[in-house]
Amino acid sequence: MPVHQIQPSPPVPPFNAPAARRLRQALGMATGHVAYGMYASYGLTHITADTIDAWERGRATPTATELAALAGALWCAPAELMGAATTLREHRLARGLAPEDVAHAVGVGLAAYVRMEESGKWRGNERQTAALSEALGLSARDFATVTGLDEKLADMLRSAVTTRWQAYTRPIAKVLPLERSQLDTALERLHGDYQSMMVGTLSWGGGSGSDDAAGKRFLDQILDHFWSRVAPGPRHRA
């Protein structure tokens, strides 16, 4: 007898129940009106007034398809019904985009994009990285987090501040949607601040325990230090 694998259900997007209620009430709609709108415009025959009520009370959560239909019925963007997006998929849903839309905008095959979205690991080149960030409206910091780059970035930054920062401009630029001038400035400042802190360890006295501890804390918090030194400016390369 063949064994059939049960495909896991896609995770439900974060849902902001109070926002859904506020938006409905602002439109002067009853829960039944919303349910009818989702049926008439999107063919979701299983949605009832009780379903809408359960969502608004936090007793249930809409699926991605139901969330998109609810946003349509309430004349709002899906992002207005969601909590803070923390994954590629959630950022895509917040923008009301299908996987095909993002794959086309980025210039990758649909299957390849879906695999990267499911794994949370981004493998695009520089141009595709900039296109993905643009399509989803991601800041460089959000991009690094939702594409699983934080650990890799932290390792490169630690090497940059402890050796020659110039050697890490190109590798970091390949994975982050940042203007090169922004990146150069941030790395130079980060390197200078770390080296100034550690100058005591290079003195004849060999430094103190407090110098070593401060340096370790700096390296442990390297991502926060880096992003605080990234000057505001264009997110994407031309």
Short mmCIF file of C-alpha atoms in Angstrom, two decimals:
data_model
loop_
_atom_site.label_atom_id
_atom_site.label_comp_id
_atom_site.label_asym_id
_atom_site.label_seq_id
_atom_site.Cartn_x
_atom_site.Cartn_y
_atom_site.Cartn_z
CA MET A 1 0.00 0.00 0.00
CA PRO A 2 1.50 3.35 -1.00
CA VAL A 3 2.34 5.73 1.80
CA HIS A 4 1.03 9.25 1.25
CA GLN A 5 2.92 12.08 2.85
CA ILE A 6 0.76 14.70 4.49
CA GLN A 7 1.87 18.11 3.34
CA PRO A 8 2.15 20.56 6.24
CA SER A 9 -0.27 23.47 6.12
CA PRO A 10 1.36 26.83 5.41
CA PRO A 11 1.71 28.92 8.56
CA VAL A 12 -1.08 31.41 9.12
CA PRO A 13 -0.04 35.06 8.84
CA PRO A 14 0.02 37.21 11.99
CA PHE A 15 -3.44 38.72 12.43
CA ASN A 16 -4.37 41.98 14.16
CA ALA A 17 -7.87 41.23 15.45
CA PRO A 18 -8.54 44.67 17.01
CA ALA A 19 -7.57 46.36 13.73
CA ALA A 20 -10.04 44.17 11.83
CA ARG A 21 -12.83 45.16 14.18
CA ARG A 22 -11.93 48.86 14.02
CA LEU A 23 -11.83 48.86 10.22
CA ARG A 24 -15.18 47.10 9.95
CA GLN A 25 -16.85 49.44 12.41
CA ALA A 26 -15.37 52.50 10.67
CA LEU A 27 -17.10 51.35 7.49
CA GLY A 28 -20.40 50.86 9.34
CA MET A 29 -20.51 47.21 8.36
CA ALA A 30 -21.94 44.30 10.34
CA THR A 31 -20.03 41.03 10.46
CA GLY A 32 -22.63 39.54 8.11
CA HIS A 33 -21.92 42.24 5.54
CA VAL A 34 -18.21 41.41 5.62
CA ALA A 35 -18.90 37.70 5.26
CA TYR A 36 -21.18 38.35 2.30
CA GLY A 37 -18.54 40.54 0.65
CA MET A 38 -15.98 37.75 0.98
CA TYR A 39 -18.45 35.31 -0.56
CA ALA A 40 -19.64 37.57 -3.38
CA SER A 41 -16.22 38.87 -4.46
CA TYR A 42 -13.94 35.96 -3.58
CA GLY A 43 -16.19 32.89 -3.57
CA LEU A 44 -15.44 31.97 0.06
CA THR A 45 -18.74 30.26 0.79
CA HIS A 46 -17.62 28.91 4.16
CA ILE A 47 -17.20 32.38 5.71
CA THR A 48 -20.09 33.43 7.95
CA ALA A 49 -20.81 36.24 10.37
CA ASP A 50 -19.71 33.88 13.14
CA THR A 51 -16.37 33.39 11.37
CA ILE A 52 -15.74 37.13 11.26
CA ASP A 53 -16.75 37.44 14.92
CA ALA A 54 -14.36 34.62 15.91
CA TRP A 55 -11.48 36.35 14.08
CA GLU A 56 -12.20 39.70 15.73
CA ARG A 57 -12.35 38.08 19.18
CA GLY A 58 -9.07 36.21 18.66
CA ARG A 59 -10.71 32.77 18.81
CA ALA A 60 -9.56 31.90 15.28
CA THR A 61 -7.15 33.24 12.67
CA PRO A 62 -7.71 33.63 8.93
CA THR A 63 -5.52 31.82 6.43
CA ALA A 64 -3.50 33.79 3.89
CA THR A 65 -6.30 33.45 1.31
CA GLU A 66 -8.94 34.49 3.82
CA LEU A 67 -6.83 37.43 4.99
CA ALA A 68 -6.50 38.74 1.42
CA ALA A 69 -10.27 38.42 0.92
CA LEU A 70 -11.01 40.10 4.26
CA ALA A 71 -8.75 43.01 3.29
CA GLY A 72 -10.67 43.32 0.02
CA ALA A 73 -14.02 43.30 1.82
CA LEU A 74 -12.80 45.97 4.26
CA TRP A 75 -11.21 48.12 1.52
CA CYS A 76 -7.76 48.05 3.11
CA ALA A 77 -4.31 46.65 2.46
CA PRO A 78 -3.53 43.21 3.95
CA ALA A 79 -0.76 44.87 5.99
CA GLU A 80 -3.41 46.81 7.93
CA LEU A 81 -4.81 43.51 9.22
CA MET A 82 -1.50 41.94 10.13
CA GLY A 83 0.84 42.12 13.07
CA ALA A 84 4.52 42.83 12.47
CA ALA A 85 5.83 40.79 9.55
CA THR A 86 8.91 38.73 10.43
CA THR A 87 9.37 36.44 7.40
CA LEU A 88 9.63 36.79 3.64
CA ARG A 89 6.19 35.21 3.26
CA GLU A 90 4.60 37.59 5.76
CA HIS A 91 6.14 40.63 4.09
CA ARG A 92 4.82 39.38 0.73
CA LEU A 93 1.33 38.87 2.14
CA ALA A 94 1.42 42.32 3.73
CA ARG A 95 2.02 43.79 0.27
CA GLY A 96 -0.84 41.77 -1.22
CA LEU A 97 1.49 40.01 -3.64
CA ALA A 98 1.36 36.46 -4.98
CA PRO A 99 4.57 34.38 -5.10
CA GLU A 100 4.47 34.68 -8.89
CA ASP A 101 4.53 38.48 -8.62
CA VAL A 102 7.66 38.53 -6.48
CA ALA A 103 9.43 35.81 -8.48
CA HIS A 104 8.82 37.79 -11.69
CA ALA A 105 9.94 41.09 -10.15
CA VAL A 106 13.11 39.52 -8.80
CA GLY A 107 13.91 37.48 -11.89
CA VAL A 108 13.94 33.97 -10.45
CA GLY A 109 11.83 30.93 -11.19
CA LEU A 110 8.66 30.49 -9.14
CA ALA A 111 9.75 27.16 -7.65
CA ALA A 112 13.13 28.61 -6.66
CA TYR A 113 11.53 31.63 -5.02
CA VAL A 114 9.02 29.49 -3.09
CA ARG A 115 11.85 27.27 -1.80
CA MET A 116 13.75 30.32 -0.57
CA GLU A 117 10.60 31.71 1.04
CA GLU A 118 9.90 28.42 2.82
CA SER A 119 13.48 27.99 4.01
CA GLY A 120 14.04 31.63 4.93
CA LYS A 121 17.40 31.48 3.13
CA TRP A 122 18.02 33.93 0.30
CA ARG A 123 20.41 32.92 -2.50
CA GLY A 124 19.96 35.69 -5.05
CA ASN A 125 22.69 37.79 -6.63
CA GLU A 126 23.21 41.53 -6.06
CA ARG A 127 20.64 42.61 -8.64
CA GLN A 128 18.05 40.13 -7.37
CA THR A 129 18.72 41.16 -3.79
CA ALA A 130 18.01 44.80 -4.63
CA ALA A 131 14.89 43.79 -6.60
CA LEU A 132 13.53 41.69 -3.74
CA SER A 133 14.09 44.46 -1.23
CA GLU A 134 12.32 46.90 -3.57
CA ALA A 135 9.39 44.58 -4.29
CA LEU A 136 8.69 43.93 -0.60
CA GLY A 137 9.57 47.41 0.66
CA LEU A 138 12.19 46.05 3.04
CA SER A 139 14.75 48.10 4.90
CA ALA A 140 18.25 46.67 4.66
CA ARG A 141 18.04 45.54 8.29
CA ASP A 142 14.68 43.81 7.79
CA PHE A 143 16.03 42.20 4.63
CA ALA A 144 19.00 40.71 6.51
CA THR A 145 16.74 39.33 9.23
CA VAL A 146 13.99 37.78 7.11
CA THR A 147 16.42 36.21 4.65
CA GLY A 148 18.45 34.49 7.35
CA LEU A 149 21.59 36.59 6.84
CA ASP A 150 22.03 37.94 10.36
CA GLU A 151 24.52 35.29 11.52
CA LYS A 152 26.59 35.46 8.34
CA LEU A 153 26.58 39.25 8.43
CA ALA A 154 27.65 39.32 12.08
CA ASP A 155 30.61 37.05 11.32
CA MET A 156 31.75 39.29 8.46
CA LEU A 157 31.38 42.42 10.58
CA ARG A 158 33.45 40.96 13.41
CA SER A 159 36.21 40.20 10.93
CA ALA A 160 35.90 43.68 9.42
CA VAL A 161 36.40 45.50 12.70
CA THR A 162 39.26 43.31 13.89
CA THR A 163 41.23 43.32 10.59
CA ARG A 164 40.98 45.54 7.48
CA TRP A 165 37.42 46.71 6.97
CA GLN A 166 38.03 47.51 3.28
CA ALA A 167 38.34 43.81 2.52
CA TYR A 168 34.74 43.22 3.58
CA THR A 169 32.98 45.95 1.64
CA ARG A 170 32.47 43.85 -1.46
CA PRO A 171 31.37 40.60 0.27
CA ILE A 172 28.84 42.48 2.42
CA ALA A 173 27.61 44.53 -0.55
CA LYS A 174 26.83 41.28 -2.37
CA VAL A 175 24.31 40.22 0.28
CA LEU A 176 22.84 43.52 1.50
CA PRO A 177 20.71 46.05 -0.44
CA LEU A 178 22.80 49.04 0.62
CA GLU A 179 24.42 51.82 -1.36
CA ARG A 180 28.19 51.26 -1.46
CA SER A 181 28.84 54.71 -0.01
CA GLN A 182 26.56 53.94 2.95
CA LEU A 183 28.34 50.66 3.54
CA ASP A 184 31.84 52.14 3.29
CA THR A 185 30.98 54.87 5.79
CA ALA A 186 29.37 52.47 8.26
CA LEU A 187 32.24 49.98 8.13
CA GLU A 188 34.89 52.68 8.50
CA ARG A 189 33.11 54.14 11.54
CA LEU A 190 32.53 50.72 13.06
CA HIS A 191 36.18 49.75 12.61
CA GLY A 192 37.39 53.04 14.05
CA ASP A 193 35.14 52.82 17.10
CA TYR A 194 36.20 49.27 17.88
CA GLN A 195 39.91 49.96 17.40
CA SER A 196 39.70 53.08 19.59
CA MET A 197 38.03 51.03 22.32
CA MET A 198 40.70 48.36 22.14
CA VAL A 199 43.72 50.67 21.97
CA GLY A 200 44.39 49.95 25.64
CA THR A 201 45.03 46.29 24.86
CA LEU A 202 47.78 47.35 22.45
CA SER A 203 49.61 49.49 24.99
CA TRP A 204 52.73 48.44 26.87
CA GLY A 205 50.57 47.45 29.79
CA GLY A 206 48.68 44.98 27.68
CA GLY A 207 45.29 46.43 28.47
CA SER A 208 42.93 45.65 31.28
CA GLY A 209 40.21 43.14 31.92
CA SER A 210 37.63 45.86 31.47
CA ASP A 211 39.04 46.61 27.99
CA ASP A 212 38.66 42.94 27.03
CA ALA A 213 35.13 42.77 28.40
CA ALA A 214 34.11 45.93 26.56
CA GLY A 215 35.53 44.56 23.34
CA LYS A 216 33.65 41.28 23.76
CA ARG A 217 30.39 43.14 24.40
CA PHE A 218 30.99 45.24 21.30
CA LEU A 219 31.51 42.13 19.16
CA ASP A 220 28.50 40.37 20.71
CA GLN A 221 26.34 43.37 19.76
CA ILE A 222 27.98 43.94 16.40
CA LEU A 223 24.73 43.96 14.41
CA ASP A 224 23.18 46.70 16.55
CA HIS A 225 26.38 48.74 16.32
CA PHE A 226 26.50 48.32 12.55
CA TRP A 227 22.89 49.33 11.90
CA SER A 228 23.21 52.35 14.18
CA ARG A 229 26.06 53.54 11.95
CA VAL A 230 24.27 53.03 8.63
CA ALA A 231 23.38 56.57 7.58
CA PRO A 232 19.88 57.23 6.20
CA GLY A 233 19.78 57.29 2.45
CA PRO A 234 18.62 55.35 -0.61
CA ARG A 235 18.07 51.68 0.20
CA HIS A 236 18.72 50.32 -3.25
CA ARG A 237 21.28 50.55 -5.96
CA ALA A 238 20.25 52.11 -9.23
#
